[in-house]
Amino acid sequence: METEKLTLSTRSSSIPRTRRKQKNTRGYGRSKIPSLRWLTTDQAMADYADLILELRSANSTVFEARNPAPAASLSSSTPPKLDFSSSPLRGGAAGAAVIGFGGSYGGMLAAWMRMRYPSAVDGVVAASAPIWSYGGLDPEFDAGSFAATVTDDAGPKGGASEACSENVREAWKVLFASVEDENGEPGEGGRVTPAAASAALRLCSPSGAAGGEHQSRALATREDAQLVADWASAAFDSCAMGMFPYPSSYMLNGDAELPAWPMRAICGGRLSEANLTGVAVLEALAEGISVYFNATRDAVCYDPLGGGGSSSDATDEDGSLWGWQYCSQVRLRERARERAREMEKFLDFVCFASLRGGLLRGRARSVDRERAGYAFLRPRTISFHLFFLQKNTKQQFMPFSKDGVRDMFWPAPWDAEAAVQACRDQFGVAPDPLYASRAWGGKRISWPPSALTNAVFSNGLLDPWHGGGVLEQLGFDDSVAVVLIPEGGHHVDLFFENEADPPSVKEAREVERRAMRRWVEEVRARKEGAGAGRNDDERGSVASV
């Protein structure tokens, strides 16, 4: 998520684009925005809570699913076959323990749901859940942690060559230097022409791009170079997240497979050669990112400038949907700002009228309107006011930055104003940068007495999202466990077991199993009217496995 040309995506800083043979694409634009008003964190959790309540009701019928295959026979690519032929459980699942699972945004939902709807879920496993990646935290979120981890993965810490990150850093310099600056002068040290840079990066040429759907354009300006850099960097972002010890199609939504430890594959070719520059370093960059952008091996050329087909339609759609959540929860268009101001004036009037009418017992006539604010409104009015604000705020506005020193990219300090403008340009809405920290308590949820109980937070240290995750026990009580997985990519512990799983992943799953057994036993004990004993040595610890 860059500041020069912000493109919004769940898995990378830009939506990957390539030109393919006979590739159909799905459009995504403002025409879908009205239906996206239901795509909110609050709505998702409320739906889950209602579903769980219904399943627990006496009027529902629940079928018990059994897995006939032993767990040891499952692999990451072979989902279990569930048997629903057993007799239904009449009367619903009243009294049953409910455990929430989630990875990434799903892990954030799981943690937040445990806080908002503790009666719905008895415990949660939140894997790779960056709930502390927002503004307004104390201490502040490290906005550069994502890019720094991607860079670490492209070096010895990730098992890649030492030269890789230096070559990538050099490639951006050569790319930007190949185009004219804002004054129309050649870029500093512009040894490579735009045409040569385009050819080295395998960009689609304008003459060869005419396919009826769109028209590409030649690399010419700094803005063009920035678009290409944003696009190319997405391969590194996604492959850092997908640092799994076996081939996986997860990061490409099933359209193709990335190899095991994909960042090592990116860095294993010409990017591993020391001190590349000029055309050679751009060619090496193109070869490396083809691991991601040409995973299907059918790309004719890459088209980040022409708006061509994506390397994965599902990834494109996924990124657009996350872009909506990043920018806005429900409010549509800037007209809502006027509605908010109108509502505020109305509430001022209600507050003033209430004070004049003596409706606020004990202090109505002694407090003026300005000092009264909204704290002294009647409960019904307060509820309406809070509901209105909640339905018109934004939740997933995360700050990200690059500096080109700590990481292998280019200087891109966090610019909240530019990010807000990008949201206005794409969706016609403006985010509330501090909403998540206000709504979910920030790091104060770990202060005694803890606002969150019965949870396991797991984070893979190869996953660039771990910088915004829960990495320390802090003040959580002993029902919360924190698990660190040194060899882990993005929520790898939630994948099916695989023979290639490192010991740290296996141990993380065991910590989660112990916690889930404990939660189920507690529910059963409460149901039976007995106290629930717990084994203290399995609780309240940070496990680096």
Coordinates of C-alpha atoms in Angstrom, one line a residue:
M1 CA 0.0 0.0 0.0
E2 CA 2.1 2.8 -1.3
T3 CA 1.7 6.6 -1.0
E4 CA 2.8 7.6 -4.6
K5 CA 0.1 5.6 -6.3
L6 CA -2.0 3.8 -3.8
T7 CA -3.6 0.6 -5.1
L8 CA -5.6 -1.4 -2.5
S9 CA -5.2 -5.1 -2.1
T10 CA -5.5 -7.7 0.7
R11 CA -2.4 -9.6 -0.2
S12 CA -0.1 -7.1 -1.8
S13 CA 0.6 -3.5 -2.4
S14 CA -0.9 -3.7 -5.9
I15 CA -3.1 -5.9 -8.0
P16 CA -1.0 -8.1 -10.2
R17 CA -1.6 -7.6 -14.0
T18 CA -0.4 -9.7 -16.9
R19 CA -1.4 -10.2 -20.5
R20 CA -2.6 -13.7 -21.2
K21 CA -3.9 -15.7 -24.1
Q22 CA -7.7 -15.9 -24.3
K23 CA -8.1 -14.7 -20.7
N24 CA -11.5 -13.5 -19.6
T25 CA -11.6 -10.9 -16.8
R26 CA -14.2 -9.7 -14.4
G27 CA -14.7 -6.0 -14.0
Y28 CA -14.8 -4.3 -10.6
G29 CA -15.9 -0.7 -10.2
R30 CA -18.2 1.7 -8.5
S31 CA -21.2 -0.1 -9.9
K32 CA -20.8 -2.7 -7.1
I33 CA -20.4 -0.2 -4.3
P34 CA -24.1 -0.1 -3.2
S35 CA -24.2 -3.8 -2.5
L36 CA -20.9 -3.6 -0.6
R37 CA -22.6 -1.8 2.3
W38 CA -23.0 -5.2 3.9
L39 CA -19.3 -5.9 3.6
T40 CA -18.3 -4.7 7.1
T41 CA -16.6 -6.2 10.1
D42 CA -19.6 -5.5 12.4
Q43 CA -22.0 -7.1 9.9
A44 CA -19.8 -10.2 9.6
M45 CA -19.6 -10.7 13.3
A46 CA -23.3 -10.1 13.9
D47 CA -24.1 -12.7 11.2
Y48 CA -21.9 -15.2 12.9
A49 CA -23.5 -14.5 16.2
D50 CA -27.0 -14.9 14.8
L51 CA -26.0 -18.2 13.1
I52 CA -24.5 -19.6 16.3
L53 CA -27.6 -18.6 18.3
E54 CA -29.8 -20.3 15.8
L55 CA -27.7 -23.5 15.8
R56 CA -27.9 -23.6 19.6
S57 CA -31.7 -23.0 19.6
A58 CA -34.1 -25.8 20.3
N59 CA -35.8 -25.3 16.9
S60 CA -32.7 -26.2 14.8
T61 CA -31.5 -29.5 13.5
V62 CA -27.7 -30.0 13.4
F63 CA -26.0 -32.8 11.6
E64 CA -22.8 -34.1 13.1
A65 CA -19.9 -34.2 10.6
R66 CA -17.4 -37.0 11.0
N67 CA -14.0 -37.3 9.3
P68 CA -13.3 -40.9 8.6
A69 CA -9.7 -40.3 7.6
P70 CA -7.0 -40.2 10.3
A71 CA -5.4 -36.8 10.7
A72 CA -1.9 -38.1 9.7
S73 CA -3.2 -38.9 6.2
L74 CA -4.2 -35.3 5.5
S75 CA -2.0 -33.0 3.4
S76 CA -2.2 -29.3 2.5
S77 CA -3.7 -30.1 -0.9
T78 CA -6.1 -32.8 0.1
P79 CA -9.1 -31.6 2.1
P80 CA -10.8 -34.0 4.5
K81 CA -13.9 -35.8 3.3
L82 CA -16.6 -35.2 5.9
D83 CA -19.5 -37.7 6.4
F84 CA -22.8 -36.1 7.1
S85 CA -24.8 -39.3 7.0
S86 CA -25.0 -39.6 10.8
S87 CA -28.2 -39.1 12.6
P88 CA -29.2 -35.5 13.1
L89 CA -28.9 -33.9 16.5
R90 CA -32.5 -32.9 17.3
G91 CA -32.9 -29.8 19.3
G92 CA -29.9 -28.1 17.9
A93 CA -26.5 -27.8 19.6
A94 CA -27.7 -26.2 22.8
G95 CA -24.9 -26.1 25.3
A96 CA -22.3 -27.1 22.9
A97 CA -18.9 -25.4 22.9
V98 CA -18.2 -23.1 20.0
I99 CA -14.6 -22.4 18.9
G100 CA -13.8 -19.7 16.4
F101 CA -10.9 -20.1 13.9
G102 CA -9.5 -17.4 11.7
G103 CA -6.4 -16.6 9.7
S104 CA -5.4 -13.0 8.6
Y105 CA -8.5 -10.9 8.5
G106 CA -10.4 -13.9 9.7
G107 CA -8.1 -14.1 12.7
M108 CA -8.9 -10.5 13.5
L109 CA -12.6 -11.2 13.3
A110 CA -12.1 -14.2 15.6
A111 CA -10.3 -12.1 18.3
W112 CA -12.8 -9.2 18.0
M113 CA -15.7 -11.5 18.1
R114 CA -14.5 -13.1 21.3
M115 CA -14.5 -9.6 22.8
R116 CA -17.8 -8.4 21.4
Y117 CA -19.8 -11.7 21.5
P118 CA -18.2 -13.7 24.4
S119 CA -21.4 -15.7 24.8
A120 CA -21.3 -16.8 21.1
V121 CA -17.8 -18.2 21.0
D122 CA -16.1 -19.9 24.0
G123 CA -12.5 -19.5 22.6
V124 CA -10.7 -18.5 19.4
V125 CA -7.6 -19.4 17.5
A126 CA -6.4 -16.2 15.8
A127 CA -3.6 -17.0 13.3
S128 CA -1.6 -14.2 11.6
A129 CA -4.1 -11.7 12.9
P130 CA -2.6 -8.1 12.7
I131 CA -5.0 -6.5 15.2
W132 CA -2.3 -4.1 16.2
S133 CA -1.5 -2.6 12.8
Y134 CA -3.4 0.6 13.1
G135 CA -2.9 4.2 14.1
G136 CA -3.5 5.5 17.6
L137 CA -1.6 2.7 19.4
D138 CA 0.8 3.1 22.3
P139 CA 3.5 2.3 21.5
E140 CA 2.8 3.1 17.8
F141 CA 2.6 0.4 15.1
D142 CA 5.8 0.1 13.1
A143 CA 4.5 1.1 9.6
G144 CA 7.7 -0.2 8.0
S145 CA 7.6 -3.6 9.5
F146 CA 5.8 -5.2 6.6
A147 CA 8.4 -4.1 4.0
A148 CA 11.3 -4.9 6.4
T149 CA 10.1 -8.5 6.8
V150 CA 9.6 -8.9 3.0
T151 CA 13.3 -7.8 2.7
D152 CA 14.4 -10.2 5.4
D153 CA 12.7 -13.1 3.5
A154 CA 14.6 -12.1 0.4
G155 CA 17.9 -12.7 2.2
P156 CA 19.6 -15.2 4.4
K157 CA 16.9 -14.9 7.1
G158 CA 14.5 -16.4 4.6
G159 CA 17.0 -18.8 3.2
A160 CA 17.5 -16.7 0.1
S161 CA 20.8 -15.4 -1.4
E162 CA 22.5 -12.4 0.2
A163 CA 22.7 -10.6 -3.2
C164 CA 19.0 -10.8 -3.9
S165 CA 17.7 -7.8 -1.8
E166 CA 20.6 -5.6 -3.0
N167 CA 19.8 -6.4 -6.6
V168 CA 16.1 -5.6 -6.1
R169 CA 17.0 -2.3 -4.5
E170 CA 19.2 -1.5 -7.5
A171 CA 16.5 -2.5 -9.9
W172 CA 14.1 0.2 -8.6
K173 CA 16.9 2.9 -9.0
V174 CA 17.5 1.8 -12.6
L175 CA 13.7 1.8 -13.4
F176 CA 13.1 5.3 -12.0
A177 CA 16.2 6.6 -13.7
S178 CA 15.0 5.4 -17.0
V179 CA 12.2 7.9 -17.2
E180 CA 12.1 11.7 -17.3
D181 CA 11.7 13.7 -14.2
E182 CA 8.9 16.2 -13.6
N183 CA 10.9 18.9 -15.5
G184 CA 11.2 16.7 -18.6
E185 CA 14.9 16.0 -18.0
P186 CA 16.3 12.5 -18.1
G187 CA 16.4 10.8 -14.7
E188 CA 19.7 10.9 -12.8
G189 CA 22.1 8.3 -14.1
G190 CA 19.6 7.4 -16.8
R191 CA 21.8 4.8 -18.6
V192 CA 18.7 2.7 -19.6
T193 CA 16.1 4.1 -21.9
P194 CA 12.4 3.6 -21.2
A195 CA 12.1 1.3 -24.2
A196 CA 15.0 -0.8 -22.9
A197 CA 13.6 -0.9 -19.4
S198 CA 10.2 -2.1 -20.8
A199 CA 11.8 -4.8 -22.9
A200 CA 13.9 -6.0 -19.9
L201 CA 10.8 -6.2 -17.7
R202 CA 8.8 -7.9 -20.4
L203 CA 6.1 -5.2 -20.5
C204 CA 3.5 -5.4 -23.2
S205 CA 4.2 -3.0 -26.1
P206 CA 1.5 -0.6 -27.2
S207 CA 1.5 -2.1 -30.7
G208 CA 1.1 -5.6 -29.4
A209 CA -1.5 -4.8 -26.8
A210 CA -4.6 -4.1 -29.0
G211 CA -6.9 -6.9 -28.1
G212 CA -10.2 -5.2 -28.3
E213 CA -10.5 -4.9 -24.5
H214 CA -7.8 -2.3 -23.7
Q215 CA -4.8 -0.5 -25.0
S216 CA -1.4 -0.5 -23.3
R217 CA 0.9 2.5 -23.2
A218 CA 4.7 2.9 -23.3
L219 CA 6.7 3.5 -20.2
A220 CA 7.5 7.2 -20.3
T221 CA 6.9 9.1 -17.0
R222 CA 7.8 8.9 -13.3
E223 CA 4.2 8.0 -12.7
D224 CA 4.5 5.1 -15.1
A225 CA 7.6 3.9 -13.4
Q226 CA 5.9 4.1 -10.0
L227 CA 3.0 2.0 -11.3
V228 CA 5.4 -0.6 -12.6
A229 CA 7.4 -0.7 -9.3
D230 CA 4.2 -1.0 -7.3
W231 CA 3.1 -3.9 -9.5
A232 CA 6.4 -5.7 -9.4
S233 CA 6.8 -5.3 -5.6
A234 CA 3.5 -7.2 -5.2
A235 CA 5.3 -10.4 -6.2
F236 CA 7.7 -10.0 -3.2
D237 CA 4.8 -9.1 -0.8
S238 CA 2.7 -12.1 -1.8
C239 CA 5.6 -14.6 -1.9
A240 CA 6.7 -13.5 1.6
M241 CA 3.2 -14.2 2.9
G242 CA 3.3 -17.6 1.0
M243 CA 6.5 -18.8 2.6
F244 CA 5.3 -22.3 3.1
P245 CA 7.5 -25.4 3.1
Y246 CA 5.6 -27.1 0.3
P247 CA 4.0 -26.0 -3.1
S248 CA 0.7 -24.2 -2.5
S249 CA -2.0 -22.5 -4.6
Y250 CA -3.2 -20.4 -1.7
M251 CA -1.7 -17.1 -2.7
L252 CA -3.1 -17.4 -6.2
N253 CA -6.6 -18.5 -5.1
G254 CA -6.2 -22.0 -6.7
D255 CA -5.4 -20.7 -10.2
A256 CA -1.8 -22.0 -10.0
E257 CA 0.8 -23.1 -7.5
L258 CA 3.7 -21.3 -6.0
P259 CA 6.8 -23.4 -5.2
A260 CA 7.8 -24.3 -1.7
W261 CA 9.5 -21.3 0.0
P262 CA 8.7 -19.1 -3.0
M263 CA 10.9 -16.2 -2.0
R264 CA 13.9 -18.5 -2.4
A265 CA 12.6 -19.4 -5.8
I266 CA 12.4 -15.7 -6.8
C267 CA 15.9 -15.1 -5.5
G268 CA 17.4 -18.3 -6.8
G269 CA 18.0 -17.3 -10.4
R270 CA 19.8 -14.2 -11.7
L271 CA 18.9 -12.2 -8.7
S272 CA 21.4 -14.3 -6.7
E273 CA 24.3 -12.9 -8.9
A274 CA 26.2 -10.1 -7.1
N275 CA 26.3 -6.5 -8.2
L276 CA 23.9 -6.5 -11.1
T277 CA 23.0 -3.1 -12.7
G278 CA 21.5 -1.6 -15.8
V279 CA 19.5 -3.8 -18.2
A280 CA 20.8 -6.9 -16.5
V281 CA 19.3 -6.1 -13.1
L282 CA 15.9 -5.4 -14.7
E283 CA 16.0 -8.7 -16.6
A284 CA 16.9 -10.5 -13.3
L285 CA 13.9 -8.8 -11.6
A286 CA 11.6 -9.8 -14.4
E287 CA 12.8 -13.4 -14.2
G288 CA 12.4 -13.4 -10.4
I289 CA 8.8 -12.0 -10.3
S290 CA 7.7 -14.5 -13.0
V291 CA 7.6 -17.0 -10.2
Y292 CA 4.4 -15.2 -9.1
F293 CA 3.1 -13.4 -12.1
N294 CA 3.7 -16.3 -14.5
A295 CA 2.9 -19.2 -12.2
T296 CA 0.7 -20.6 -14.9
R297 CA 3.4 -20.3 -17.5
D298 CA 1.1 -18.8 -20.1
A299 CA 1.9 -15.1 -19.8
V300 CA 2.7 -13.5 -23.1
C301 CA 3.8 -10.2 -21.5
Y302 CA 3.1 -8.1 -18.4
D303 CA 0.7 -5.2 -18.6
P304 CA 0.7 -3.0 -15.4
L305 CA 0.3 0.1 -17.5
G306 CA -2.5 -1.0 -19.8
G307 CA -5.1 -2.3 -17.3
G308 CA -5.0 -5.8 -18.8
G309 CA -6.0 -9.1 -17.3
S310 CA -4.9 -10.1 -13.8
S311 CA -2.6 -13.0 -13.1
S312 CA -5.6 -14.3 -11.1
D313 CA -9.2 -13.1 -11.5
A314 CA -9.9 -14.3 -8.0
T315 CA -6.9 -12.5 -6.6
D316 CA -8.0 -9.3 -8.4
E317 CA -11.6 -9.6 -7.0
D318 CA -10.2 -10.4 -3.6
G319 CA -8.0 -7.3 -3.6
S320 CA -10.8 -5.0 -4.7
L321 CA -13.0 -6.3 -1.9
W322 CA -10.3 -5.7 0.6
G323 CA -9.7 -2.3 -0.8
W324 CA -13.3 -1.4 0.0
Q325 CA -12.9 -2.6 3.6
Y326 CA -9.6 -0.8 3.9
C327 CA -11.3 2.5 2.8
S328 CA -14.8 2.3 4.2
Q329 CA -17.2 0.3 6.3
V330 CA -20.6 1.4 5.0
R331 CA -20.8 5.1 4.2
L332 CA -21.3 5.9 0.5
R333 CA -20.0 9.0 -1.2
E334 CA -18.9 12.3 0.3
R335 CA -22.6 13.3 0.8
A336 CA -22.5 11.3 4.0
R337 CA -20.3 14.0 5.5
E338 CA -23.1 16.5 5.0
R339 CA -25.5 14.0 6.6
A340 CA -23.2 13.6 9.6
R341 CA -23.0 17.4 10.0
E342 CA -26.8 17.6 9.8
M343 CA -27.2 14.9 12.3
E344 CA -24.7 16.7 14.7
K345 CA -26.8 19.9 14.5
F346 CA -29.9 17.9 15.2
L347 CA -28.3 16.2 18.2
D348 CA -27.1 19.6 19.4
F349 CA -30.7 20.8 19.2
V350 CA -32.0 17.7 21.0
C351 CA -29.4 18.2 23.8
F352 CA -30.2 21.8 24.1
A353 CA -34.0 21.1 24.1
S354 CA -33.5 18.4 26.8
L355 CA -31.5 20.8 29.0
R356 CA -34.1 23.6 28.6
G357 CA -36.9 21.2 29.3
G358 CA -35.4 19.8 32.4
L359 CA -35.4 16.3 31.1
L360 CA -31.9 15.5 32.4
R361 CA -32.4 14.9 36.0
G362 CA -30.2 16.5 38.6
R363 CA -28.0 18.6 36.3
A364 CA -30.2 19.7 33.4
R365 CA -30.4 23.4 34.1
S366 CA -26.9 23.8 35.4
V367 CA -24.9 22.7 32.3
D368 CA -24.8 24.6 29.0
R369 CA -25.0 23.0 25.6
E370 CA -21.3 23.2 24.7
R371 CA -20.1 21.7 28.0
A372 CA -22.9 19.1 28.0
G373 CA -21.9 17.5 24.7
Y374 CA -23.7 14.3 24.1
A375 CA -22.9 12.6 27.4
F376 CA -26.1 13.7 29.0
L377 CA -28.5 12.7 26.3
R378 CA -31.2 10.3 27.2
P379 CA -30.2 6.6 26.6
R380 CA -32.5 6.2 23.6
T381 CA -31.0 9.3 21.9
I382 CA -27.4 8.1 22.8
S383 CA -28.1 4.7 21.2
F384 CA -29.3 6.3 18.0
H385 CA -26.3 8.6 17.8
L386 CA -23.8 5.8 18.4
F387 CA -25.6 3.6 15.9
F388 CA -25.4 6.3 13.3
L389 CA -21.6 6.9 13.9
Q390 CA -20.9 3.1 13.9
K391 CA -22.6 2.6 10.5
N392 CA -20.6 5.5 9.0
T393 CA -17.0 4.7 10.1
K394 CA -14.1 2.7 8.7
Q395 CA -12.1 -0.1 10.2
Q396 CA -9.3 -1.4 8.1
F397 CA -7.2 1.7 7.5
M398 CA -3.6 0.4 8.1
P399 CA -0.5 2.6 7.8
F400 CA 2.4 1.2 5.7
S401 CA 5.7 2.8 4.7
K402 CA 9.0 2.0 3.0
D403 CA 12.4 3.8 3.3
G404 CA 14.7 2.0 0.9
V405 CA 17.3 1.5 3.7
R406 CA 15.8 -0.8 6.2
D407 CA 14.0 -2.5 3.3
M408 CA 14.8 -3.2 -0.4
F409 CA 12.3 -0.9 -1.9
W410 CA 12.2 2.9 -2.3
P411 CA 11.5 5.8 0.0
A412 CA 7.7 5.9 0.6
P413 CA 6.8 7.4 4.0
W414 CA 3.3 6.9 5.2
D415 CA 1.1 9.7 3.9
A416 CA -2.4 9.5 5.4
E417 CA -3.7 12.3 3.2
A418 CA -2.6 10.5 0.0
A419 CA -4.2 7.3 1.3
V420 CA -7.4 9.0 2.0
Q421 CA -7.4 10.6 -1.4
A422 CA -6.8 7.2 -3.0
C423 CA -9.9 5.9 -1.2
R424 CA -12.0 8.9 -2.4
D425 CA -10.7 8.3 -6.0
Q426 CA -11.5 4.6 -6.0
F427 CA -14.6 4.3 -3.9
G428 CA -15.8 7.8 -3.1
V429 CA -15.3 7.4 0.6
A430 CA -12.8 8.6 3.2
P431 CA -11.5 6.5 6.0
D432 CA -11.4 7.2 9.7
P433 CA -7.7 6.5 10.5
L434 CA -8.2 5.8 14.2
Y435 CA -11.5 3.9 14.2
A436 CA -10.0 0.4 14.8
S437 CA -8.0 1.5 17.8
R438 CA -10.9 3.3 19.3
A439 CA -13.4 0.5 18.6
W440 CA -11.3 -2.5 19.7
G441 CA -9.2 -1.0 22.5
G442 CA -5.8 -1.1 20.9
K443 CA -3.1 -2.6 23.1
R444 CA -5.1 -1.8 26.2
I445 CA -7.1 -5.0 25.7
S446 CA -4.0 -6.7 27.2
W447 CA -4.1 -4.5 30.4
P448 CA -5.3 -6.2 33.5
P449 CA -8.1 -7.0 33.8
S450 CA -7.8 -8.3 30.3
A451 CA -10.6 -7.5 27.8
L452 CA -9.9 -10.7 26.0
T453 CA -9.8 -14.3 27.3
N454 CA -9.7 -17.8 25.9
A455 CA -7.6 -17.0 22.8
V456 CA -4.5 -18.3 21.0
F457 CA -2.5 -15.8 18.9
S458 CA -0.1 -17.4 16.5
N459 CA 2.3 -15.6 14.1
G460 CA 4.8 -16.9 11.6
L461 CA 7.9 -14.7 11.7
L462 CA 8.4 -15.1 7.9
D463 CA 5.0 -13.5 7.4
P464 CA 5.3 -9.8 6.8
W465 CA 2.0 -9.2 8.7
H466 CA 3.5 -10.4 12.0
G467 CA 4.7 -6.9 12.8
G468 CA 1.1 -5.9 13.6
G469 CA 0.3 -9.1 15.5
V470 CA 0.2 -10.1 19.1
L471 CA 3.8 -11.2 19.8
E472 CA 4.0 -10.8 23.6
Q473 CA 2.0 -12.0 26.5
L474 CA 1.9 -8.5 28.0
G475 CA -0.9 -8.2 30.5
F476 CA -3.2 -10.9 29.1
D477 CA -4.4 -13.3 31.7
D478 CA -3.4 -17.0 31.7
S479 CA -6.2 -18.0 29.3
V480 CA -4.4 -16.3 26.4
A481 CA -1.5 -18.0 24.7
V482 CA 0.9 -16.4 22.2
V483 CA 2.8 -18.7 19.8
L484 CA 5.7 -17.6 17.6
I485 CA 6.6 -19.7 14.6
P486 CA 10.1 -18.8 13.3
E487 CA 9.7 -20.9 10.0
G488 CA 6.1 -19.8 9.5
G489 CA 4.4 -18.0 6.6
H490 CA 0.9 -16.5 6.6
H491 CA -1.3 -18.6 9.1
V492 CA 0.5 -21.8 8.0
D493 CA -0.6 -23.5 11.2
L494 CA -4.2 -23.5 10.0
F495 CA -3.3 -25.5 6.9
F496 CA -3.7 -29.2 6.7
E497 CA -0.8 -31.3 8.0
N498 CA 2.0 -31.9 5.6
E499 CA 5.1 -34.1 5.9
A500 CA 7.2 -31.0 5.1
D501 CA 5.9 -29.1 8.2
P502 CA 8.8 -27.9 10.3
P503 CA 8.8 -28.7 14.1
S504 CA 7.7 -25.2 15.0
V505 CA 4.5 -25.5 13.0
K506 CA 3.7 -28.9 14.5
E507 CA 4.2 -27.5 18.0
A508 CA 2.0 -24.5 17.3
R509 CA -0.8 -26.8 16.4
E510 CA -0.4 -28.8 19.6
V511 CA -0.6 -25.6 21.7
E512 CA -3.9 -24.8 19.8
R513 CA -5.2 -28.3 20.4
R514 CA -4.5 -28.2 24.1
A515 CA -6.3 -24.8 24.4
M516 CA -9.3 -26.1 22.4
R517 CA -9.6 -29.2 24.6
R518 CA -9.5 -27.0 27.7
W519 CA -12.2 -24.6 26.4
V520 CA -14.5 -27.6 25.6
E521 CA -13.9 -29.1 29.0
E522 CA -14.7 -25.8 30.7
V523 CA -18.0 -25.5 28.8
R524 CA -18.9 -29.1 29.7
A525 CA -18.0 -28.5 33.3
R526 CA -20.1 -25.4 33.5
K527 CA -23.0 -27.2 31.9
E528 CA -22.7 -30.0 34.5
G529 CA -22.5 -27.4 37.3
A530 CA -18.9 -28.3 38.2
G531 CA -15.8 -26.1 38.4
A532 CA -13.4 -26.3 35.5
G533 CA -9.9 -27.1 36.4
R534 CA -7.1 -26.0 34.2
N535 CA -3.5 -27.1 33.8
D536 CA -1.5 -23.9 34.5
D537 CA 1.6 -25.0 32.7
E538 CA -0.4 -25.0 29.4
R539 CA -1.7 -21.5 29.8
G540 CA -0.5 -17.9 29.7
S541 CA 2.8 -18.4 27.9
V542 CA 4.6 -17.1 24.9
A543 CA 5.8 -20.1 23.0
S544 CA 8.6 -19.6 20.5
V545 CA 8.8 -23.0 18.9

